Amino acid sequence: MGVTLNQSSNFTFNNSYIKLPSQFYFRQNPTPVRKPNLVRLNYKLAEQLRIDPNFLRSQEGIEILSGNRIATGSDPLSMAYAGHQFGTWVPQLGDGRAVMLGEVLDKNNKRYDIQLKGAGLTPFSRMGDGRACLWPVLREYIISEAMFALNIPTTRALAAVTTGEIVQREENLPGAILTRIASSHIRIGTFQYFAAKDDLKSVKQLADHVIDRHYNGAEELENPYIYLLKELIKRQSSLISKWLGVGFIHGVMNTDNMTLSGETIDYGPCAFMDNYNANTVYSSIDQFGRYAYNNQAQIAKWNLGCFAASILPLINKDTDSSIKIAKELIEEFDDMFNEDWTSVLRSKLGLKEEYSKDLDLGSNLLQLMEKDSVDFTNAFRNLSFLSNEMNKSDKDFNKLFADKLAINNWLSDWRDRLNKEKIGSKERKSFMLSRNPAYIPRNHRVEEAIKNALNEDYDFFNKFCEILSHPFEEQPLNKDYLNPPLPNEVVLQTFCGT
Ligand code: AMP
Ligand code: MG
């Protein structure tokens, strides 16, 4: 390939993970690629990260985004981690195809990792080739940025480049690299990696690093690690409730895919559901529905149990007391999640006051949606436009449902409940429109965008990304994108893309 690893500047790195001892990572440069080509750059995100987007799209910038050049101040590394995959313990996973270039401080002095996903072999590659194909890179770009626009904590996409190389899977596919931004890439599996080796010193170092980075204020507490566990439980509960609120199914909630920051990570076989069905599963590898839509909260709780188990010695020196404390905290998850989910539903229904029957009201609507296979996103969006009183525009909403009597009864319950609100119809409407998106990355559209891109036509992909960056806005010119798939367009399965 003959590409030399030149030094270059323009990023202002401020690396902290590399200061941890060497067992946490392997110093690893990306492997150069043949012919890098930029396919999309996130200008706004670059600016937020204080990186000149014009530099990034220059030849030198593209070389950095493809791993052909190492920017000055970058100290590339691959992180070590373990994890439970579909409930099965794997003692060593790690960044098998990702290289972290370093960390930068954004305009608000918030720290972010910059990682190249698909950057070549690392000591953690196991049987893999260290590379990524174009289609999952584009998928992650679309969906992670859509999640950001939907106000859901997430890793983000700064850029996608093609490599000019072929990646061998079941067939030969074009290779690509995603530049992923995360407030950190530390996972529950990172803790498990050291705990499984009984390396308590490293577990503590990692916990202190995480607290310093993500849980400010914990240091002053009598036991910062109990606080860390408590707060992580809160963040995960809140995150999952937000996923459910937009019909998102992650698909691979393995412990190595759950972050300590509380951000969504690893956009593999994830998908948004069209018609509401609580048992929806898309992932081709999730044979038993372990990560189905309505299992996600219980799985998050299970993962939190794994996290607690890996920090037990930090909770209390006495194992029995430690287990007792951890169990009590984990058991709080159910109520916490119930509250978080109720509050998401309340806002989707336009309710600001809190009444005990609100969860029932929301659940009743979901049941009707499930019975009549109603589109989740469109139902809530259309509901937002209804008036507080019965009105002829009700028919636009009612037509989504087969059981007219049931939905009319539900609407009248909803309106009775709206009467208890302090806000008026207009304010309620705009509140609902800010919580119920119009545009989501529907599977059939994602596939269409990718299909076109694989034929080197990026117009659709670029347009789709733009549409999804304003999901709560009415976009009269893009009404087609509101439509659920036609029967022949329905996507039944999604794939991992490893
Ligand atoms: P994921 O399914 O993306 O969460 O990946 C699970 C594990 O497999 C992680 O350790 C990844 O680094 C590794 N992995 C996935 N794809 C590849 C690949 N193409 N080459 C090497 N390792 C990979
Ligand atoms: Mg992963």
XYZ file of C-alpha atoms and ligand atoms in Angstrom:
522
model
C 0.000 0.000 0.000
C 2.971 2.233 0.570
C 1.208 4.863 2.685
C 3.430 6.434 5.290
C 2.118 7.460 8.674
C 2.832 11.160 8.668
C 2.285 13.392 11.620
C -0.308 16.085 11.177
C -2.099 18.742 13.192
C -5.436 20.538 13.613
C -6.972 18.413 16.333
C -6.327 19.522 19.885
C -6.089 16.248 21.694
C -6.388 16.010 25.428
C -6.009 12.326 26.157
C -6.846 10.785 29.496
C -7.552 7.079 28.907
C -3.988 6.484 27.756
C -2.809 7.663 31.182
C -4.382 4.575 32.714
C -1.961 1.630 33.079
C -1.178 -0.478 30.040
C -3.549 -3.352 30.869
C -6.462 -1.101 29.866
C -5.585 -0.921 26.198
C -3.124 -1.777 23.500
C -1.294 1.035 21.724
C -2.436 0.488 18.183
C -2.178 2.582 15.061
C -4.894 2.255 12.446
C -3.887 0.242 9.378
C -3.662 2.477 6.288
C -6.172 1.946 3.511
C -5.765 2.007 -0.241
C -7.908 4.888 -1.461
C -9.882 6.838 1.100
C -12.863 8.830 -0.033
C -15.066 10.986 2.203
C -18.738 10.165 1.827
C -20.221 12.301 4.584
C -18.944 14.765 7.136
C -20.856 16.102 10.121
C -20.006 19.824 9.918
C -21.912 20.867 13.004
C -20.415 18.159 15.132
C -16.915 18.988 13.891
C -17.461 22.611 14.896
C -18.789 21.594 18.271
C -15.615 19.553 18.755
C -13.498 22.550 17.724
C -12.184 20.756 14.651
C -12.246 22.749 11.446
C -14.649 20.917 9.092
C -12.824 22.351 6.090
C -9.671 20.754 7.346
C -11.446 17.436 7.794
C -12.617 17.437 4.216
C -9.169 18.323 2.901
C -6.896 15.553 1.678
C -5.003 15.645 4.952
C -8.232 15.486 6.988
C -9.508 12.513 4.993
C -6.217 10.728 5.526
C -6.697 11.137 9.256
C -10.318 9.973 9.110
C -9.207 6.852 7.251
C -6.220 6.056 9.459
C -3.599 6.819 6.820
C -2.168 9.655 8.874
C -1.826 10.125 12.595
C -2.711 13.622 13.758
C -0.310 15.371 16.084
C -1.251 14.647 19.676
C -3.135 11.496 18.787
C -2.094 8.447 20.777
C -4.041 5.669 19.086
C -5.233 2.738 21.161
C -7.632 -0.170 21.193
C -9.512 -0.759 24.418
C -9.698 -4.039 26.299
C -13.096 -5.290 27.442
C -15.102 -8.435 28.013
C -18.824 -9.018 28.123
C -21.875 -11.212 28.241
C -23.080 -11.809 24.703
C -26.670 -13.038 24.701
C -26.117 -14.054 28.307
C -22.942 -16.031 27.596
C -19.749 -14.886 29.233
C -16.866 -13.982 26.903
C -13.742 -13.092 28.931
C -12.086 -11.164 26.148
C -13.667 -9.032 23.468
C -12.060 -5.611 23.117
C -11.820 -3.232 20.181
C -11.297 -5.767 17.430
C -11.864 -3.290 14.649
C -11.760 0.075 16.345
C -8.917 2.417 17.162
C -9.392 5.391 19.401
C -7.391 8.353 18.128
C -7.683 10.267 21.356
C -9.932 12.652 23.254
C -10.832 16.268 22.557
C -12.632 18.917 24.568
C -15.622 20.444 22.832
C -16.782 24.060 22.915
C -18.256 23.461 26.368
C -15.100 21.741 27.569
C -16.893 18.430 27.490
C -14.605 15.509 26.753
C -15.187 13.227 23.747
C -13.436 10.167 22.369
C -12.681 10.108 18.680
C -12.654 6.570 17.371
C -12.194 5.033 13.959
C -14.437 2.008 13.572
C -13.188 -0.361 10.886
C -9.553 0.767 11.260
C -7.818 -2.578 10.864
C -6.513 -5.454 12.933
C -5.812 -5.075 16.635
C -4.750 -7.632 19.252
C -8.477 -7.978 20.025
C -9.540 -8.895 16.497
C -9.873 -12.619 17.279
C -11.139 -14.248 14.056
C -12.184 -10.920 12.487
C -10.427 -8.789 9.885
C -10.626 -5.507 11.772
C -12.604 -3.918 9.002
C -16.148 -2.635 8.504
C -18.327 -2.774 5.410
C -19.921 0.308 3.962
C -23.515 -0.651 4.641
C -23.280 -0.944 8.458
C -21.177 2.233 8.552
C -23.924 4.143 6.728
C -26.551 2.501 8.911
C -24.771 3.639 12.072
C -24.331 7.111 10.613
C -28.031 7.472 9.846
C -29.408 5.945 13.016
C -27.001 7.362 15.591
C -27.477 10.880 14.229
C -31.262 10.343 14.145
C -31.128 9.320 17.794
C -29.201 12.481 18.627
C -31.839 14.604 16.907
C -34.511 12.729 18.866
C -32.816 13.908 22.080
C -31.671 10.457 23.084
C -28.182 10.115 24.618
C -25.994 8.493 22.003
C -22.601 8.130 20.440
C -22.417 10.128 17.230
C -21.054 10.017 13.712
C -18.462 12.594 12.707
C -17.609 11.149 9.312
C -17.826 8.167 7.011
C -15.123 7.297 4.505
C -14.868 4.480 2.036
C -11.500 2.746 1.977
C -11.196 1.735 -1.665
C -10.725 -1.802 -0.402
C -12.914 -4.861 -0.532
C -14.051 -6.522 2.658
C -14.783 -10.228 2.476
C -17.965 -11.372 4.103
C -20.385 -13.882 2.590
C -19.789 -11.795 -0.498
C -17.203 -9.132 -1.335
C -18.309 -5.742 -0.073
C -16.893 -2.216 -0.148
C -14.987 -1.294 2.991
C -15.560 1.856 5.053
C -14.609 3.548 8.298
C -16.902 5.446 10.641
C -15.500 8.151 12.877
C -17.462 7.655 16.042
C -17.685 10.226 18.803
C -18.594 9.162 22.339
C -18.363 10.853 25.693
C -16.435 7.683 26.411
C -16.289 4.150 25.100
C -16.173 2.579 28.563
C -18.647 -0.261 28.856
C -20.014 -2.496 31.580
C -17.840 -5.108 29.875
C -14.739 -2.996 30.556
C -15.369 -3.444 34.286
C -16.149 -7.122 33.827
C -12.846 -7.653 32.036
C -10.848 -6.721 35.132
C -13.284 -8.119 37.695
C -13.104 -11.538 36.023
C -9.342 -11.482 36.475
C -9.793 -10.528 40.159
C -7.841 -7.394 39.353
C -9.452 -5.185 41.941
C -6.806 -2.503 41.568
C -7.739 -2.002 37.920
C -11.469 -2.086 38.687
C -10.903 0.734 41.163
C -8.748 2.723 38.750
C -11.395 2.351 36.086
C -14.183 3.341 38.473
C -12.225 6.427 39.546
C -11.644 7.338 35.905
C -15.351 6.931 35.118
C -16.371 8.986 38.136
C -13.955 11.717 37.184
C -15.278 11.725 33.646
C -18.988 11.108 34.011
C -20.121 11.369 37.623
C -18.873 14.661 38.946
C -19.351 15.219 42.615
C -19.133 11.532 43.544
C -15.541 11.941 44.715
C -16.636 13.843 47.796
C -19.084 11.202 48.954
C -18.321 8.630 51.637
C -18.580 5.862 49.078
C -18.386 7.186 45.522
C -18.839 3.684 44.054
C -22.291 3.215 45.561
C -23.199 6.557 44.056
C -21.768 5.437 40.725
C -23.961 2.331 40.757
C -27.045 4.328 41.782
C -26.517 6.928 39.097
C -25.785 4.373 36.386
C -29.054 2.637 37.262
C -30.811 5.993 36.852
C -29.136 6.715 33.527
C -29.875 3.311 32.075
C -33.490 3.444 33.222
C -33.930 6.851 31.667
C -32.200 5.751 28.471
C -34.359 2.671 27.952
C -37.543 4.648 28.606
C -36.451 7.050 25.870
C -35.782 4.179 23.474
C -39.241 2.809 24.081
C -40.709 6.253 23.549
C -39.543 6.291 19.937
C -40.054 2.591 19.229
C -36.337 1.830 19.183
C -35.063 -1.710 19.505
C -31.334 -1.890 20.144
C -30.993 -5.534 19.212
C -27.662 -6.392 20.913
C -27.859 -5.257 24.516
C -24.831 -7.315 25.478
C -22.903 -5.979 28.465
C -20.110 -4.854 26.137
C -22.615 -2.665 24.335
C -23.825 -0.756 27.404
C -21.899 2.384 28.284
C -21.038 3.864 31.646
C -21.859 7.302 30.276
C -25.477 6.309 29.643
C -25.182 6.836 25.906
C -26.609 4.424 23.346
C -23.744 2.602 21.663
C -23.313 -0.029 18.984
C -25.759 0.423 16.188
C -25.710 -3.081 14.827
C -29.026 -4.716 14.033
C -31.022 -1.984 15.776
C -34.278 -0.777 14.271
C -37.319 1.402 14.828
C -40.620 -0.389 14.731
C -43.362 0.684 12.370
C -46.588 -0.830 13.676
C -46.650 -1.221 17.423
C -46.022 -4.678 18.741
C -44.415 -5.055 22.143
C -42.662 -8.280 21.179
C -40.968 -6.908 18.103
C -37.514 -8.313 17.282
C -35.615 -7.473 14.104
C -32.139 -8.819 14.704
C -31.382 -11.972 12.726
C -29.202 -13.304 15.540
C -31.756 -12.744 18.322
C -33.497 -16.075 17.850
C -35.293 -16.169 21.178
C -36.271 -12.529 21.433
C -33.949 -11.856 24.354
C -33.633 -8.240 23.203
C -37.226 -7.708 22.045
C -38.731 -4.213 22.385
C -40.504 -4.912 25.661
C -37.629 -6.929 27.167
C -35.175 -4.068 27.015
C -35.798 -2.740 30.513
C -35.349 -6.167 32.108
C -32.179 -6.711 30.117
C -30.817 -3.348 31.226
C -31.495 -4.437 34.801
C -29.693 -7.735 34.193
C -26.726 -5.837 32.737
C -26.680 -3.518 35.740
C -26.510 -6.621 37.927
C -23.358 -7.603 36.001
C -21.928 -4.159 36.609
C -22.719 -4.307 40.333
C -21.117 -7.755 40.552
C -17.934 -6.405 39.010
C -17.551 -3.603 41.565
C -18.705 -5.516 44.688
C -15.402 -5.161 46.583
C -15.642 -1.379 46.149
C -19.148 -1.227 47.604
C -18.148 -2.812 50.894
C -15.185 -4.824 52.139
C -17.579 -7.394 53.514
C -18.941 -9.414 50.599
C -22.317 -10.192 52.185
C -22.991 -6.537 53.005
C -21.831 -5.558 49.562
C -24.175 -8.016 47.857
C -27.046 -6.817 50.039
C -26.450 -3.163 49.170
C -26.075 -3.930 45.464
C -29.191 -6.094 45.338
C -31.294 -3.441 47.033
C -30.127 -0.834 44.557
C -30.701 -3.066 41.544
C -34.172 -3.898 42.817
C -34.990 -0.198 42.702
C -34.634 -0.348 38.945
C -38.176 -1.629 38.327
C -39.921 1.240 40.100
C -37.518 3.755 38.632
C -38.107 2.483 35.138
C -41.845 2.442 35.682
C -41.665 6.094 36.648
C -39.408 7.020 33.742
C -41.581 5.191 31.261
C -44.742 6.745 32.702
C -43.184 10.135 32.337
C -42.229 9.463 28.705
C -45.782 8.304 28.022
C -47.205 11.335 29.792
C -45.320 13.678 27.539
C -46.304 11.679 24.476
C -49.901 12.158 25.559
C -49.402 15.870 26.272
C -49.756 15.531 30.040
C -47.716 17.702 32.366
C -49.607 17.025 35.593
C -49.148 13.656 37.244
C -52.116 11.394 37.947
C -51.930 7.798 39.074
C -53.916 6.412 36.154
C -51.717 7.997 33.457
C -49.758 4.824 32.833
C -53.022 2.930 32.290
C -54.213 5.564 29.858
C -51.023 5.248 27.817
C -50.956 1.455 28.042
C -54.565 1.266 26.860
C -53.677 3.225 23.757
C -50.704 0.955 23.096
C -52.937 -2.087 23.427
C -55.317 -0.702 20.839
C -52.387 0.072 18.584
C -51.102 -3.455 18.977
C -54.511 -4.999 18.303
C -54.946 -3.042 15.079
C -51.255 -3.024 13.990
C -51.139 0.772 14.065
C -48.008 2.677 13.166
C -46.432 3.774 16.461
C -44.825 7.000 15.264
C -47.734 8.204 13.178
C -50.326 7.453 15.860
C -48.625 9.680 18.431
C -47.809 12.361 15.888
C -51.395 12.472 14.638
C -52.750 12.465 18.170
C -50.681 15.580 18.876
C -52.720 17.549 16.324
C -56.127 16.752 17.808
C -58.047 19.375 19.732
C -59.021 19.138 23.345
C -62.639 18.766 22.239
C -64.112 16.260 19.841
C -63.527 17.562 16.373
C -63.864 16.534 12.764
C -60.111 16.185 12.468
C -60.430 13.192 14.809
C -61.121 11.141 11.740
C -57.480 11.449 10.590
C -56.442 9.799 13.799
C -59.298 7.324 13.992
C -58.679 6.030 10.520
C -55.448 4.449 11.753
C -57.514 2.090 13.916
C -59.849 -0.700 12.887
C -61.806 -0.751 16.124
C -63.513 2.678 15.886
C -65.601 2.249 19.016
C -62.578 1.376 21.143
C -60.489 4.278 19.886
C -63.361 6.739 20.338
C -63.764 5.576 23.900
C -60.053 5.974 24.438
C -60.111 9.492 22.977
C -62.857 10.480 25.324
C -60.818 9.151 28.297
C -57.830 11.113 27.032
C -59.906 14.302 26.772
C -61.288 13.830 30.256
C -57.711 13.600 31.428
C -56.693 16.689 29.408
C -59.340 18.630 31.353
C -57.218 18.166 34.464
C -54.267 19.922 32.839
C -53.359 23.524 33.557
C -52.119 24.157 30.029
C -54.461 24.913 27.144
C -54.947 23.087 23.882
C -52.419 25.142 21.936
C -49.577 24.778 24.398
C -50.351 21.081 24.805
C -50.208 20.627 21.065
C -46.792 22.206 20.689
C -45.534 20.255 23.708
C -46.681 17.011 22.079
C -45.189 17.946 18.731
C -41.853 18.433 20.435
C -42.064 14.932 21.954
C -43.664 12.894 19.199
C -41.382 12.868 16.165
C -42.731 12.879 12.638
C -39.567 11.488 11.056
C -37.739 8.402 12.232
C -35.239 6.214 10.365
C -37.783 3.741 9.096
C -36.167 0.458 8.125
C -37.299 0.445 4.536
C -35.956 3.980 4.051
C -32.654 3.112 5.703
C -32.297 0.175 3.337
C -33.210 2.306 0.351
C -30.588 4.897 1.300
C -27.947 2.221 1.697
C -28.884 0.461 -1.519
C -28.478 3.683 -3.477
C -25.199 4.489 -1.759
C -23.833 1.065 -2.633
C -24.497 2.061 -6.238
C -22.495 5.220 -5.534
C -25.559 7.437 -5.428
C -25.418 9.261 -2.110
C -28.182 11.796 -2.804
C -30.823 9.811 -1.033
C -28.577 9.007 1.930
C -27.629 12.673 2.317
C -31.217 13.846 1.983
C -32.423 11.277 4.487
C -29.779 12.378 7.015
C -30.953 15.986 6.604
C -34.617 15.060 7.089
C -33.824 13.076 10.207
C -31.897 15.964 11.704
C -35.224 17.811 12.228
C -37.506 14.991 13.316
C -40.008 17.135 15.181
C -40.528 19.672 12.406
C -43.249 19.540 9.814
C -41.510 19.114 6.454
C -44.192 19.545 3.795
C -41.815 18.568 0.991
C -40.848 15.322 2.664
C -44.225 13.875 3.497
C -43.355 10.603 1.735
C -40.972 9.841 4.527
C -43.829 9.772 7.017
C -45.291 6.694 5.423
C -44.872 3.267 6.894
C -43.630 0.658 4.431
C -45.961 -0.817 1.858
C -46.433 -4.559 2.323
C -43.680 -5.295 -0.195
C -41.312 -2.848 1.496
C -41.537 -4.223 5.023
C -38.141 -5.116 6.492
C -38.489 -8.186 8.666
C -34.891 -8.710 9.707
C -31.818 -6.631 10.383
C -28.234 -7.798 10.475
C -25.155 -7.153 12.603
C -22.670 -6.190 9.962
C -19.546 -7.511 11.645
P -20.126 -5.951 18.127
O -21.029 -7.015 17.616
O -19.868 -4.864 17.151
O -20.531 -5.462 19.474
O -18.722 -6.661 18.297
C -18.474 -7.697 19.219
C -17.007 -7.995 19.266
O -16.560 -8.463 17.993
C -16.130 -6.797 19.593
O -15.042 -7.249 20.349
C -15.697 -6.318 18.236
O -14.495 -5.600 18.268
C -15.514 -7.638 17.502
N -15.646 -7.485 16.055
C -16.762 -7.222 15.354
N -16.493 -7.140 14.038
C -15.164 -7.360 13.895
C -14.282 -7.416 12.784
N -14.688 -7.228 11.535
N -12.974 -7.645 13.034
C -12.539 -7.852 14.274
N -13.319 -7.817 15.361
C -14.619 -7.574 15.180
Mg -20.010 -3.842 20.446
